[in-house]
Amino acid sequence: MLELAIGIILGCCALGAGAAMIAGIGPGIGEGNAVASACEAIARQPESKGSVTSTMLMGCAVAETTGLYALVIAILLIFVAPNMLVNILLNAIG
């Protein structure tokens, strides 16, 4: 019975880590759109290259934080949460 509970904990942590990494799709799409729009803006007005590039890089850096937060959550779910939850389970059982 205990092995089943530990298996469920490990499986749910793995599923949660996989679901958290789905958040990596958003920054990829957002940054791709930002770069495409910046290239189009530079093509239309080449003299504005400096301001467009700096604004694009700042926006991409902000968008990338979502993916990094998802990666941190996934790493915590893989390496930290299973041990913590198993210890809570074992302490509850006695």
Short mmCIF file of N, CA and C in Angstrom, two decimals, residues 47-83:
data_model
loop_
_atom_site.label_atom_id
_atom_site.label_comp_id
_atom_site.label_asym_id
_atom_site.label_seq_id
_atom_site.Cartn_x
_atom_site.Cartn_y
_atom_site.Cartn_z
N GLU A 47 16.33 53.72 -40.44
CA GLU A 47 16.97 54.66 -39.51
C GLU A 47 16.54 54.43 -38.06
N SER A 48 15.45 53.71 -37.84
CA SER A 48 14.98 53.44 -36.47
C SER A 48 15.49 52.11 -35.92
N LYS A 49 16.54 51.58 -36.53
CA LYS A 49 17.04 50.26 -36.15
C LYS A 49 17.44 50.19 -34.67
N GLY A 50 18.12 51.20 -34.17
CA GLY A 50 18.61 51.18 -32.78
C GLY A 50 17.49 51.12 -31.76
N SER A 51 16.50 51.97 -31.91
CA SER A 51 15.41 52.00 -30.93
C SER A 51 14.53 50.77 -31.04
N VAL A 52 14.29 50.30 -32.25
CA VAL A 52 13.47 49.10 -32.43
C VAL A 52 14.17 47.88 -31.83
N THR A 53 15.47 47.78 -32.08
CA THR A 53 16.21 46.63 -31.57
C THR A 53 16.26 46.62 -30.04
N SER A 54 16.52 47.77 -29.44
CA SER A 54 16.59 47.80 -27.97
C SER A 54 15.23 47.50 -27.34
N THR A 55 14.17 48.03 -27.93
CA THR A 55 12.83 47.74 -27.40
C THR A 55 12.48 46.26 -27.56
N MET A 56 12.86 45.69 -28.71
CA MET A 56 12.59 44.27 -28.95
C MET A 56 13.34 43.40 -27.96
N LEU A 57 14.61 43.71 -27.71
CA LEU A 57 15.40 42.91 -26.79
C LEU A 57 14.84 42.98 -25.36
N MET A 58 14.39 44.15 -24.96
CA MET A 58 13.79 44.30 -23.63
C MET A 58 12.50 43.48 -23.53
N GLY A 59 11.68 43.53 -24.57
CA GLY A 59 10.44 42.75 -24.57
C GLY A 59 10.70 41.26 -24.57
N CYS A 60 11.71 40.82 -25.31
CA CYS A 60 12.04 39.39 -25.33
C CYS A 60 12.57 38.93 -23.97
N ALA A 61 13.34 39.79 -23.30
CA ALA A 61 13.85 39.43 -21.98
C ALA A 61 12.70 39.28 -20.98
N VAL A 62 11.73 40.16 -21.04
CA VAL A 62 10.58 40.08 -20.14
C VAL A 62 9.74 38.84 -20.46
N ALA A 63 9.57 38.55 -21.75
CA ALA A 63 8.77 37.38 -22.14
C ALA A 63 9.46 36.08 -21.74
N GLU A 64 10.78 36.07 -21.76
CA GLU A 64 11.52 34.85 -21.44
C GLU A 64 11.39 34.47 -19.97
N THR A 65 11.08 35.43 -19.10
CA THR A 65 10.97 35.10 -17.69
C THR A 65 9.86 34.09 -17.42
N THR A 66 8.82 34.09 -18.23
CA THR A 66 7.75 33.10 -18.07
C THR A 66 8.29 31.69 -18.25
N GLY A 67 9.08 31.51 -19.29
CA GLY A 67 9.68 30.20 -19.53
C GLY A 67 10.65 29.79 -18.44
N LEU A 68 11.41 30.75 -17.93
CA LEU A 68 12.35 30.44 -16.85
C LEU A 68 11.63 30.07 -15.56
N TYR A 69 10.54 30.76 -15.26
CA TYR A 69 9.75 30.40 -14.07
C TYR A 69 9.20 28.98 -14.22
N ALA A 70 8.74 28.64 -15.40
CA ALA A 70 8.22 27.28 -15.63
C ALA A 70 9.32 26.25 -15.46
N LEU A 71 10.53 26.57 -15.93
CA LEU A 71 11.65 25.64 -15.77
C LEU A 71 12.00 25.44 -14.31
N VAL A 72 12.00 26.50 -13.53
CA VAL A 72 12.29 26.40 -12.10
C VAL A 72 11.24 25.54 -11.40
N ILE A 73 9.98 25.76 -11.72
CA ILE A 73 8.90 24.95 -11.12
C ILE A 73 9.06 23.49 -11.50
N ALA A 74 9.39 23.21 -12.76
CA ALA A 74 9.56 21.82 -13.20
C ALA A 74 10.73 21.16 -12.47
N ILE A 75 11.83 21.88 -12.32
CA ILE A 75 12.99 21.31 -11.61
C ILE A 75 12.64 21.04 -10.15
N LEU A 76 11.91 21.96 -9.52
CA LEU A 76 11.49 21.73 -8.14
C LEU A 76 10.57 20.52 -8.03
N LEU A 77 9.66 20.36 -9.00
CA LEU A 77 8.75 19.22 -8.96
C LEU A 77 9.47 17.90 -9.20
N ILE A 78 10.56 17.91 -9.92
CA ILE A 78 11.28 16.67 -10.20
C ILE A 78 12.22 16.30 -9.04
N PHE A 79 12.94 17.29 -8.50
CA PHE A 79 14.00 16.97 -7.55
C PHE A 79 13.65 17.24 -6.08
N VAL A 80 12.79 18.20 -5.79
CA VAL A 80 12.54 18.57 -4.39
C VAL A 80 11.22 18.00 -3.87
N ALA A 81 10.16 18.19 -4.62
CA ALA A 81 8.82 17.82 -4.15
C ALA A 81 8.66 16.33 -3.83
N PRO A 82 9.18 15.39 -4.63
CA PRO A 82 8.94 13.98 -4.28
C PRO A 82 9.49 13.60 -2.91
N ASN A 83 10.71 14.02 -2.61
CA ASN A 83 11.29 13.69 -1.29
C ASN A 83 10.49 14.32 -0.17
#
